[in-house]
Short mmCIF file of C-alpha atoms in Angstrom, two decimals:
data_model
loop_
_atom_site.label_atom_id
_atom_site.label_comp_id
_atom_site.label_asym_id
_atom_site.label_seq_id
_atom_site.Cartn_x
_atom_site.Cartn_y
_atom_site.Cartn_z
CA MET A 184 107.20 79.23 221.83
CA PRO A 185 109.43 78.00 224.68
CA SER A 186 112.75 76.49 223.67
CA PRO A 187 112.78 72.67 223.59
CA THR A 188 113.40 71.27 227.06
CA PRO A 189 116.34 68.88 227.35
CA ALA A 190 114.99 65.33 227.48
CA ALA A 191 116.59 64.75 230.88
CA THR A 192 114.17 67.13 232.64
CA GLU A 193 110.85 65.34 232.89
CA PRO A 194 107.88 67.75 233.06
CA THR A 195 106.93 66.35 236.47
CA GLU A 196 105.74 69.61 237.98
CA LEU A 197 103.56 70.41 235.00
CA ILE A 198 101.98 66.94 235.14
CA GLU A 199 101.41 67.40 238.87
CA ALA A 200 99.70 70.74 238.22
CA LEU A 201 97.46 69.04 235.65
CA ARG A 202 96.46 66.34 238.16
CA GLU A 203 95.58 68.95 240.75
CA ALA A 204 93.53 71.19 238.48
CA ASP A 205 90.11 71.46 240.12
CA SER A 206 88.18 73.61 237.65
CA SER A 207 87.45 73.54 233.98
CA MET A 208 89.56 76.67 233.41
CA GLY A 209 92.36 75.36 235.64
CA LEU A 210 92.50 72.16 233.61
CA LEU A 211 92.62 74.13 230.37
CA LEU A 212 95.52 76.29 231.57
CA ALA A 213 97.48 73.36 233.01
CA THR A 214 97.01 71.43 229.76
CA ARG A 215 98.23 74.38 227.71
CA ARG A 216 101.37 74.67 229.85
CA LEU A 217 102.11 70.97 229.59
CA ALA A 218 101.51 71.02 225.84
CA GLU A 219 103.84 73.99 225.41
CA ALA A 220 106.65 72.14 227.19
CA CYS A 221 106.74 69.92 224.09
CA HIS A 222 108.27 67.04 226.04
CA PRO A 223 107.82 63.37 225.09
CA GLY A 224 107.26 62.62 228.79
CA ALA A 225 104.05 64.65 228.58
CA ALA A 226 102.42 62.51 225.89
CA THR A 227 100.64 60.00 228.14
CA SER A 228 99.23 62.74 230.36
CA LEU A 229 98.04 64.70 227.32
CA VAL A 230 96.30 61.57 226.03
CA GLU A 231 94.52 61.28 229.40
CA VAL A 232 93.16 64.81 229.04
CA LEU A 233 91.33 63.72 225.88
CA GLY A 234 88.96 61.70 228.07
CA PHE A 235 88.06 64.50 230.53
CA ASN A 236 85.08 65.87 228.57
CA ASN A 237 86.61 69.34 228.51
CA PRO A 238 86.69 70.49 224.87
CA GLY A 239 88.98 73.47 225.52
CA ALA A 240 91.57 71.32 227.28
CA ALA A 241 91.24 68.61 224.64
CA VAL A 242 92.04 71.10 221.87
CA ALA A 243 95.18 72.14 223.75
CA ALA A 244 96.14 68.49 224.33
CA VAL A 245 95.65 67.60 220.65
CA ASP A 246 97.82 70.56 219.62
CA GLY A 247 100.49 69.39 222.07
CA LEU A 248 100.36 65.82 220.78
CA ILE A 249 100.58 66.94 217.16
CA ALA A 250 103.60 69.10 218.06
CA LEU A 251 105.27 66.02 219.59
CA GLY A 252 104.77 64.27 216.26
CA GLU A 253 105.90 60.68 215.94
CA GLN A 254 106.86 60.56 219.64
CA ALA A 255 103.15 60.76 220.46
CA VAL A 256 102.04 57.93 218.16
CA GLU A 257 102.76 54.99 220.49
CA PRO A 258 101.11 56.60 223.54
CA LEU A 259 98.06 57.43 221.40
CA LEU A 260 97.74 53.94 219.92
CA ALA A 261 98.34 52.27 223.30
CA ASN A 262 95.79 54.33 225.23
CA LEU A 263 92.81 54.46 222.89
CA ASP A 264 89.64 54.53 224.99
CA GLY A 265 87.23 51.86 223.74
CA HIS A 266 84.39 53.19 225.93
CA ASN A 267 84.52 56.91 225.31
CA TYR A 268 83.94 57.99 221.73
CA GLY A 269 84.57 61.62 222.63
CA ALA A 270 88.08 60.69 223.73
CA ARG A 271 88.59 58.47 220.67
CA ALA A 272 87.58 61.35 218.38
CA TRP A 273 90.26 63.59 219.88
CA ALA A 274 92.86 60.79 219.72
CA VAL A 275 92.09 60.03 216.08
CA ARG A 276 92.24 63.76 215.38
CA ALA A 277 95.72 63.89 216.91
CA LEU A 278 96.83 60.87 214.87
CA ALA A 279 95.38 62.48 211.74
CA GLY A 280 97.32 65.67 212.47
CA ILE A 281 100.57 63.78 213.00
CA GLY A 282 100.10 61.80 209.79
CA ASP A 283 102.29 58.90 210.89
CA VAL A 284 101.69 55.83 208.76
CA ARG A 285 101.61 53.61 211.87
CA GLY A 286 98.13 55.04 212.40
CA LEU A 287 96.82 53.71 209.06
CA GLU A 288 95.14 50.58 210.37
CA LEU A 289 93.43 52.48 213.16
CA LEU A 290 92.19 55.18 210.78
CA GLU A 291 90.80 52.53 208.44
CA SER A 292 88.87 50.70 211.12
CA ALA A 293 87.72 53.94 212.76
CA LEU A 294 86.19 55.23 209.52
CA ALA A 295 84.65 51.86 208.71
CA CYS A 296 83.06 50.98 212.02
CA ASP A 297 83.35 53.41 214.91
CA ILE A 298 79.90 54.31 216.32
CA GLY A 299 80.90 57.95 216.89
CA PRO A 300 80.46 60.20 213.83
CA SER A 301 83.14 62.49 215.28
CA VAL A 302 85.59 59.56 215.27
CA ARG A 303 84.75 58.56 211.70
CA ARG A 304 85.04 62.19 210.58
CA ALA A 305 88.50 62.64 212.11
CA ALA A 306 89.63 59.35 210.55
CA ALA A 307 88.46 60.37 207.06
CA ARG A 308 90.40 63.60 207.34
CA GLY A 309 93.47 61.68 208.53
CA LEU A 310 93.36 59.19 205.65
CA GLY A 311 94.03 62.09 203.29
CA GLN A 312 97.07 63.43 205.06
CA LEU A 313 99.43 60.58 205.93
CA GLN A 314 103.07 61.59 205.48
CA LEU A 315 104.49 59.14 202.96
CA SER A 316 107.71 60.76 201.74
CA ALA A 317 109.95 58.47 203.80
CA LEU A 318 108.48 55.36 202.14
CA SER A 319 109.57 53.69 198.90
CA GLN A 320 107.54 54.40 195.75
CA SER A 321 105.85 51.02 195.80
CA GLU A 322 105.09 51.31 199.51
CA GLN A 323 103.59 54.77 198.93
CA ALA A 324 101.35 53.43 196.19
CA ARG A 325 100.20 50.58 198.42
CA VAL A 326 99.34 52.89 201.34
CA ARG A 327 97.55 55.36 199.05
CA GLN A 328 95.47 52.56 197.59
CA ARG A 329 94.38 51.49 201.09
CA CYS A 330 93.50 55.08 202.00
CA LEU A 331 91.53 55.44 198.79
CA GLU A 332 89.54 52.25 199.36
CA ALA A 333 88.70 53.29 202.92
CA LEU A 334 87.57 56.73 201.76
CA LEU A 335 85.48 55.36 198.89
CA ALA A 336 83.66 53.12 201.37
CA GLY A 337 83.24 56.08 203.73
CA ALA A 338 81.55 58.09 200.96
CA GLY A 339 78.39 56.10 201.74
CA ASP A 340 78.32 57.09 205.42
CA GLY A 341 74.91 58.13 206.79
CA GLU A 342 76.24 61.26 208.53
CA TRP A 343 76.80 64.40 206.47
CA VAL A 344 79.86 65.43 208.48
CA VAL A 345 81.62 62.14 207.71
CA ARG A 346 80.91 62.52 203.98
CA TYR A 347 82.19 66.11 204.22
CA ALA A 348 85.40 64.80 205.78
CA VAL A 349 85.66 62.11 203.09
CA ALA A 350 85.55 64.87 200.46
CA THR A 351 88.45 66.69 202.15
CA GLY A 352 90.36 63.40 202.55
CA LEU A 353 89.92 62.54 198.88
CA GLU A 354 91.04 66.02 197.85
CA GLN A 355 94.28 65.76 199.78
CA LEU A 356 94.95 62.17 198.77
CA LEU A 357 94.39 62.87 195.06
CA LEU A 358 96.53 66.03 195.13
CA GLY A 359 99.42 63.74 196.09
CA MET A 360 98.83 61.32 193.17
CA GLU A 361 99.87 61.35 189.54
CA LYS A 362 96.91 62.06 187.29
CA THR A 363 97.85 59.06 185.19
CA ASP A 364 97.12 56.92 188.22
CA GLY A 365 93.94 54.89 187.71
CA ALA A 366 93.18 55.28 191.40
CA GLN A 367 92.89 59.02 190.85
CA THR A 368 90.09 58.44 188.36
CA GLU A 369 88.19 56.40 190.92
CA GLY A 370 88.61 59.07 193.58
CA LEU A 371 87.48 61.79 191.18
CA GLY A 372 84.40 59.71 190.44
CA ALA A 373 83.43 59.76 194.11
CA LEU A 374 83.90 63.53 194.33
CA GLN A 375 81.84 64.01 191.17
CA ALA A 376 79.06 61.89 192.66
CA PHE A 377 79.01 64.21 195.70
CA ALA A 378 79.11 67.42 193.65
CA GLY A 379 77.07 66.42 190.61
CA ASP A 380 73.39 66.54 189.86
CA PRO A 381 71.55 65.58 192.07
CA GLY A 382 74.69 65.09 194.18
CA ASP A 383 74.79 64.74 197.93
CA ASP A 384 71.61 65.50 199.94
CA THR A 385 73.52 67.96 202.11
CA PRO A 386 74.36 71.24 200.32
CA VAL A 387 77.59 71.85 202.25
CA VAL A 388 78.90 68.42 201.19
CA ARG A 389 78.16 69.23 197.54
CA LEU A 390 79.99 72.56 197.90
CA ARG A 391 83.02 70.97 199.56
CA ALA A 392 83.29 68.36 196.81
CA GLU A 393 82.94 71.10 194.18
CA LEU A 394 85.82 72.97 195.82
CA ALA A 395 87.94 69.81 195.84
CA LEU A 396 87.28 69.26 192.13
CA GLU A 397 88.24 72.88 191.36
CA ARG A 398 91.51 72.52 193.23
CA LEU A 399 92.32 69.24 191.49
CA ALA A 400 91.54 70.79 188.11
CA ASP A 401 93.82 73.76 188.94
CA GLN A 402 96.62 71.37 189.84
CA ALA A 403 96.16 69.43 186.60
CA ARG A 404 96.49 72.67 184.59
CA ASN A 405 99.71 73.80 186.30
CA MET B 255 67.26 73.55 222.87
CA VAL B 256 69.20 71.12 224.96
CA VAL B 257 71.90 69.98 222.60
CA ALA B 258 73.86 66.74 222.75
CA PRO B 259 77.40 66.90 221.40
CA GLU B 260 76.46 64.34 218.78
CA THR B 261 73.75 61.86 217.95
CA ILE B 262 74.43 58.18 218.17
CA ASP B 263 71.60 56.19 216.64
CA PRO B 264 69.78 54.11 219.26
CA SER B 265 70.04 50.38 218.73
CA PRO B 266 66.78 48.81 217.61
CA ALA B 267 64.89 46.96 220.32
CA ALA B 268 65.24 43.65 218.50
CA GLY B 269 68.96 44.10 217.80
CA ALA B 270 68.93 43.68 214.02
CA PRO B 271 68.51 46.60 211.58
CA ILE B 272 64.92 46.93 210.36
CA ASP B 273 63.33 47.90 207.05
CA GLU B 274 60.29 50.00 206.22
CA ALA B 275 57.84 47.08 206.27
CA GLU B 276 59.08 46.06 209.70
CA ALA B 277 58.88 49.63 211.02
CA LEU B 278 55.28 49.90 209.78
CA ARG B 279 54.42 46.56 211.37
CA ARG B 280 55.86 47.70 214.70
CA LEU B 281 54.00 50.97 214.61
CA ARG B 282 50.71 49.29 213.63
CA GLN B 283 50.63 46.98 216.66
CA SER B 284 49.97 48.47 220.09
CA GLU B 285 51.09 45.77 222.53
CA ASP B 286 54.76 46.68 222.63
CA LEU B 287 55.19 50.42 223.18
CA SER B 288 58.98 50.39 222.94
CA ALA B 289 58.73 48.78 219.49
CA GLN B 290 56.30 51.54 218.45
CA TYR B 291 58.62 54.18 219.90
CA TYR B 292 61.56 52.86 217.92
CA ALA B 293 59.49 52.51 214.75
CA ALA B 294 58.31 56.14 214.96
CA TRP B 295 61.89 57.32 215.36
CA TRP B 296 63.07 55.10 212.50
CA LEU B 297 60.46 56.38 210.03
CA GLY B 298 61.50 59.96 210.77
CA ARG B 299 65.21 59.20 210.55
CA MET B 300 64.78 57.46 207.20
CA ARG B 301 62.56 60.25 205.81
CA CYS B 302 60.00 57.60 204.94
CA SER B 303 57.42 58.90 202.44
CA ASN B 304 55.01 55.94 202.51
CA PRO B 305 51.44 57.31 202.96
CA GLU B 306 50.70 54.54 205.43
CA ALA B 307 53.59 55.74 207.58
CA ILE B 308 52.13 59.26 207.71
CA ALA B 309 48.70 57.91 208.62
CA LEU B 310 50.09 55.65 211.36
CA LEU B 311 52.21 58.46 212.81
CA CYS B 312 49.23 60.85 212.85
CA HIS B 313 47.22 58.17 214.60
CA ALA B 314 50.04 57.61 217.11
CA LEU B 315 49.79 61.26 218.18
CA SER B 316 46.73 60.34 220.23
CA GLN B 317 48.45 57.53 222.09
CA ARG B 318 48.89 58.12 225.83
CA GLN B 319 51.18 56.40 228.29
CA PRO B 320 52.61 57.27 231.73
CA ARG B 321 56.22 58.16 232.29
CA GLN B 322 58.47 55.33 233.50
CA ALA B 323 61.44 57.15 234.88
CA GLU B 324 63.32 54.00 235.89
CA ALA B 325 63.09 52.56 232.37
CA GLY B 326 64.01 55.90 230.80
CA VAL B 327 60.60 56.14 229.10
CA GLU B 328 59.17 59.66 228.84
CA HIS B 329 55.50 60.58 229.26
CA ASN B 330 53.52 59.86 226.06
CA ALA B 331 56.74 58.66 224.49
CA VAL B 332 55.19 57.20 221.31
CA ALA B 333 53.08 60.30 220.62
CA ARG B 334 56.06 62.61 221.14
CA ASN B 335 58.28 60.57 218.85
CA ALA B 336 55.54 60.47 216.24
CA ALA B 337 55.27 64.27 216.40
CA ARG B 338 59.05 64.57 215.95
CA ALA B 339 59.03 62.18 212.99
CA LEU B 340 56.20 64.05 211.24
CA GLY B 341 58.34 67.20 211.25
CA LYS B 342 61.00 65.39 209.25
CA LEU B 343 58.72 63.85 206.64
CA GLY B 344 57.65 67.10 204.97
CA GLN B 345 54.03 66.04 204.44
CA PRO B 346 51.55 68.93 204.83
CA GLY B 347 48.81 66.36 205.49
CA ALA B 348 50.23 66.01 209.01
CA ILE B 349 49.67 69.68 209.87
CA PRO B 350 46.06 69.48 211.20
CA HIS B 351 47.08 66.58 213.46
CA LEU B 352 50.11 68.47 214.76
CA LEU B 353 47.96 71.55 215.40
CA GLN B 354 45.77 69.39 217.58
CA ALA B 355 48.85 68.11 219.41
CA LEU B 356 49.89 71.75 219.92
CA ALA B 357 46.76 72.16 222.08
CA ASP B 358 47.47 69.03 224.16
CA PRO B 359 47.74 69.26 227.98
CA ASP B 360 51.14 67.48 227.78
CA ASP B 361 53.74 70.24 227.36
CA GLY B 362 56.29 67.72 226.08
CA LEU B 363 53.95 66.83 223.24
CA ARG B 364 53.28 70.52 222.58
CA GLU B 365 57.05 70.99 222.41
CA ALA B 366 57.54 68.27 219.80
CA ALA B 367 54.54 69.50 217.80
CA ALA B 368 55.77 73.11 217.83
CA ARG B 369 59.19 72.13 216.48
CA SER B 370 57.69 69.99 213.76
CA LEU B 371 55.19 72.66 212.70
CA GLY B 372 58.15 75.03 212.38
CA GLU B 373 60.08 72.49 210.31
CA LEU B 374 57.05 72.04 208.06
CA GLY B 375 56.70 75.81 207.68
CA ALA B 376 53.05 75.48 208.71
CA SER B 377 51.72 79.06 208.62
CA GLU B 378 48.51 77.78 210.27
CA ALA B 379 50.56 77.40 213.46
CA LEU B 380 51.37 81.12 213.68
CA GLU B 381 48.24 82.17 215.58
CA PRO B 382 48.19 79.33 218.14
CA LEU B 383 51.93 79.79 218.81
CA CYS B 384 51.53 83.55 219.31
CA ALA B 385 48.49 82.99 221.52
CA ARG B 386 50.38 80.58 223.79
CA LEU B 387 53.37 82.90 224.16
CA ALA B 388 51.46 86.19 224.36
CA SER B 389 51.40 86.19 228.19
CA GLY B 390 55.18 86.63 228.06
CA PRO B 391 58.05 85.42 230.27
CA GLY B 392 56.07 86.04 233.48
CA VAL B 393 53.27 83.57 232.66
CA ALA B 394 54.02 81.38 229.61
CA GLY B 395 57.67 81.53 230.59
CA ALA B 396 57.17 80.84 234.32
CA ALA B 397 58.37 77.56 235.81
CA GLN B 398 55.81 74.87 236.58
CA LEU B 399 55.30 73.91 240.20
CA GLU B 400 57.87 71.34 241.37
CA SER B 401 59.36 71.00 237.91
CA SER B 402 62.14 72.59 235.93
CA ARG B 403 59.81 72.86 232.93
CA LEU B 404 58.11 76.08 231.94
CA GLN B 405 54.34 76.57 231.54
CA GLU B 406 54.84 76.58 227.78
CA PRO B 407 57.74 74.93 225.94
CA CYS B 408 59.02 78.41 225.11
CA GLU B 409 62.24 77.45 223.36
CA ALA B 410 60.53 75.19 220.86
CA MET B 411 57.74 77.69 220.27
CA LEU B 412 60.14 80.61 219.76
CA GLU B 413 62.21 78.53 217.37
CA ALA B 414 59.08 77.62 215.46
CA LEU B 415 58.09 81.27 215.12
CA GLY B 416 61.54 82.00 213.73
CA ALA B 417 61.22 79.16 211.25
CA LEU B 418 57.78 80.26 210.05
CA GLY B 419 59.32 83.46 208.71
CA ASN B 420 56.46 85.86 209.39
CA SER B 421 58.08 89.13 210.54
CA GLU B 422 54.97 91.24 211.11
CA SER B 423 55.41 93.56 214.08
CA ARG B 424 52.75 91.76 216.13
CA VAL B 425 54.80 88.54 215.88
CA LEU B 426 58.02 90.34 216.84
CA ALA B 427 56.19 91.91 219.78
CA VAL B 428 55.34 88.43 221.11
CA ILE B 429 58.94 87.23 220.81
CA GLU B 430 60.85 90.29 222.06
CA PRO B 431 60.01 90.09 225.79
CA PHE B 432 61.67 86.65 225.90
CA VAL B 433 65.14 88.14 225.19
CA ASP B 434 65.03 89.16 228.88
CA HIS B 435 63.93 85.76 230.20
CA GLU B 436 65.90 84.62 233.25
CA ARG B 437 67.05 81.44 231.51
CA PRO B 438 69.84 81.87 228.97
CA LEU B 439 68.51 79.08 226.74
CA ILE B 440 65.23 80.96 226.31
CA ARG B 441 67.07 84.20 225.60
CA SER B 442 69.10 82.36 222.98
CA ALA B 443 65.97 80.97 221.29
CA ALA B 444 64.33 84.42 221.25
CA CYS B 445 67.41 86.08 219.75
CA ARG B 446 67.63 83.32 217.13
CA ALA B 447 64.03 83.88 216.06
CA LEU B 448 64.44 87.65 215.94
CA LEU B 449 67.69 87.38 214.00
CA GLN B 450 66.04 85.06 211.48
CA LEU B 451 63.01 87.31 211.11
CA THR B 452 64.69 90.73 211.04
CA GLY B 453 68.36 90.15 210.19
CA ASP B 454 69.07 92.87 212.75
CA SER B 455 72.64 92.38 214.00
CA ARG B 456 71.83 93.42 217.58
CA TRP B 457 70.23 89.98 218.08
CA GLY B 458 73.31 88.37 216.57
CA GLU B 459 75.52 90.31 219.01
CA GLN B 460 73.48 88.96 221.92
CA LEU B 461 73.98 85.41 220.67
CA LEU B 462 77.73 86.05 220.39
CA ALA B 463 77.74 87.09 224.05
CA LEU B 464 76.13 83.73 224.92
CA LEU B 465 79.04 81.92 223.20
CA ASP B 466 81.12 83.09 226.19
CA HIS B 467 78.60 81.89 228.79
CA PRO B 468 80.19 79.85 231.62
CA GLN B 469 77.82 76.90 231.04
CA LEU B 470 78.72 74.57 228.15
CA GLN B 471 75.03 73.81 227.57
CA VAL B 472 74.35 77.49 226.86
CA ARG B 473 77.34 77.84 224.55
CA ARG B 474 76.13 74.79 222.62
CA ALA B 475 72.63 76.23 222.24
CA ALA B 476 73.97 79.60 221.06
CA LEU B 477 76.09 77.78 218.45
CA MET B 478 73.03 75.99 217.08
CA ASP B 479 71.00 79.19 217.10
CA LEU B 480 73.63 81.16 215.17
CA GLY B 481 73.79 78.30 212.66
CA ALA B 482 70.02 78.25 212.24
CA ALA B 483 70.04 81.98 211.59
CA GLY B 484 73.01 81.63 209.22
CA TRP B 485 74.58 84.81 210.57
CA ARG B 486 78.00 84.91 208.91
CA PRO B 487 79.66 87.56 211.12
CA ALA B 488 79.68 84.78 213.75
CA LEU B 489 82.35 82.76 211.90
CA GLU B 490 85.36 83.79 213.97
CA PRO B 491 83.57 83.75 217.37
CA ILE B 492 82.22 80.26 216.57
CA ARG B 493 85.72 79.06 215.73
CA ARG B 494 86.99 80.29 219.11
CA THR B 495 84.10 79.00 221.27
CA LEU B 496 84.99 76.44 223.92
CA ALA B 497 82.72 73.64 222.72
CA GLU B 498 82.90 70.37 220.81
CA ASN B 499 84.00 70.56 217.20
CA SER B 500 80.90 68.54 216.22
CA LEU B 501 78.67 71.42 217.27
CA LYS B 502 80.86 74.08 215.70
CA LEU B 503 80.72 72.12 212.44
CA MET B 504 76.91 72.00 212.61
CA ALA B 505 76.81 75.74 213.29
CA LEU B 506 79.16 76.49 210.40
CA ARG B 507 77.14 74.28 208.08
CA GLY B 508 74.23 76.54 208.99
CA LEU B 509 76.29 79.63 208.14
CA VAL B 510 77.12 78.13 204.74
CA GLU B 511 73.64 76.91 203.88
CA ASN B 512 71.41 79.55 205.50
CA GLY B 513 73.69 82.52 205.41
CA ASP B 514 73.96 83.99 201.96
CA PRO B 515 71.60 86.97 202.15
CA ALA B 516 72.30 88.00 198.57
CA GLN B 517 71.15 84.57 197.48
CA ALA B 518 68.12 84.00 199.70
CA GLY B 519 66.32 80.93 198.49
CA VAL B 520 69.03 80.09 195.98
CA ALA B 521 71.70 77.44 196.53
CA THR B 522 74.90 78.87 198.01
CA ARG B 523 77.67 79.46 195.49
CA LEU B 524 81.34 78.77 195.95
CA ASP B 525 82.40 82.42 196.38
CA ASP B 526 85.36 83.65 198.48
CA ASP B 527 83.22 84.10 201.56
CA THR B 528 81.92 80.54 201.38
CA THR B 529 85.38 79.13 200.62
CA ALA B 530 86.70 80.83 203.77
CA LEU B 531 83.93 79.19 205.79
CA LEU B 532 84.78 75.79 204.37
CA ALA B 533 88.45 76.29 205.31
CA VAL B 534 87.45 76.83 208.94
CA MET B 535 85.26 73.73 208.81
CA ASP B 536 88.16 71.66 207.41
CA ASP B 537 90.31 72.66 210.37
CA LEU B 538 87.67 71.41 212.81
CA LEU B 539 87.31 67.91 211.36
#
């Protein structure tokens, strides 16, 4: 990893190289270099790459945005592309990876009503991994409750991959809760409905929920 | 097959969501073809098991209409959608009708019928499929005049042969020449079928090579084909492929659900191998 660049040096040349990339591979390499610079000035350009329909470059851009952490949240929220669900999926994925609680509202509405299954799936994953340690106890409980409600509603999604992501989101959310918490019981109920008999129509969703229940049971024992 | 990165449900012609009764009503009438087209799709999507739906869809297979390129309407659109829907409904009663559609002059209808017969596991389709492909890449696999389509819808037919599961040497002998077809998508379909039928890793290796193909469309098809075959050594190459996560997730689902050779026909268990697959899937969400 390169050492962090002093904030004074804007990554202008790297952004220029990204603009001038004229092939799919060129764009991928330029995006990787810009992402590795790990400079807040790169965030907006990395967000733009999410809309270029180049999956390799988008992966690199998402990694770069996640590495920037909370500095990338505002650029992501401000530049969400209402017309391109591919781009939204990558952006929601970046927000999910960062786990900043400012993304909560977006994750909720994305899971509830985005037309793109890839967007809903990334949002479900994100709702399980918000970083709450900086918040007060009561604030944490309030945010967790909102995440839980969004995930419980998402458990009825018509796409298997969204239900799969809901199972992972519930697992992570419940691992962070006290088992005396009534909300945990509700979340466990949803996982049991996926894993039970007959359970979810899609075998891989049943298996993922089973795995989540095993992990939660392990945690309860230790 | 030509793979879209993900499926967004089309909006119903009338705007509002419809129910089964409404779908049946739309399919029963014949004035408004786009309403029939949507109804056929809807019944398949919803896995409708109403006997009337099956009968109406079988009847719709004989419907003919010209292509309207400007309106985005394909040739014989209602019949093709009906054939696709019948593959999803799991009713063996549809098989004779689909076999008839497999002999239709419209190659697009033959394509839809072939896929559905494969999905239904219709062993009756084995002979007609082999007969249509027997002339090999040079004839069945030759391009039509002034069209990008082939004489036979080879991809769909090869996939169907793979799905039917008959691995007699005469069937393999029909499929094998297509692994040298000039089009990578046909090669991918042939390798998929052979991998499903024989489990021989050399076909899997050829699919892995297609994951590095310069065209995204080819990489997507190879992902789907590896998933259909459930070939678990493909896990790491799939993870690294430059393609949308949606398609990698579909491929990995296939590895989980189709890929436990020790457990053929039995539901996959949560062993270490499967847990490792799920971990890779989690990272792609």
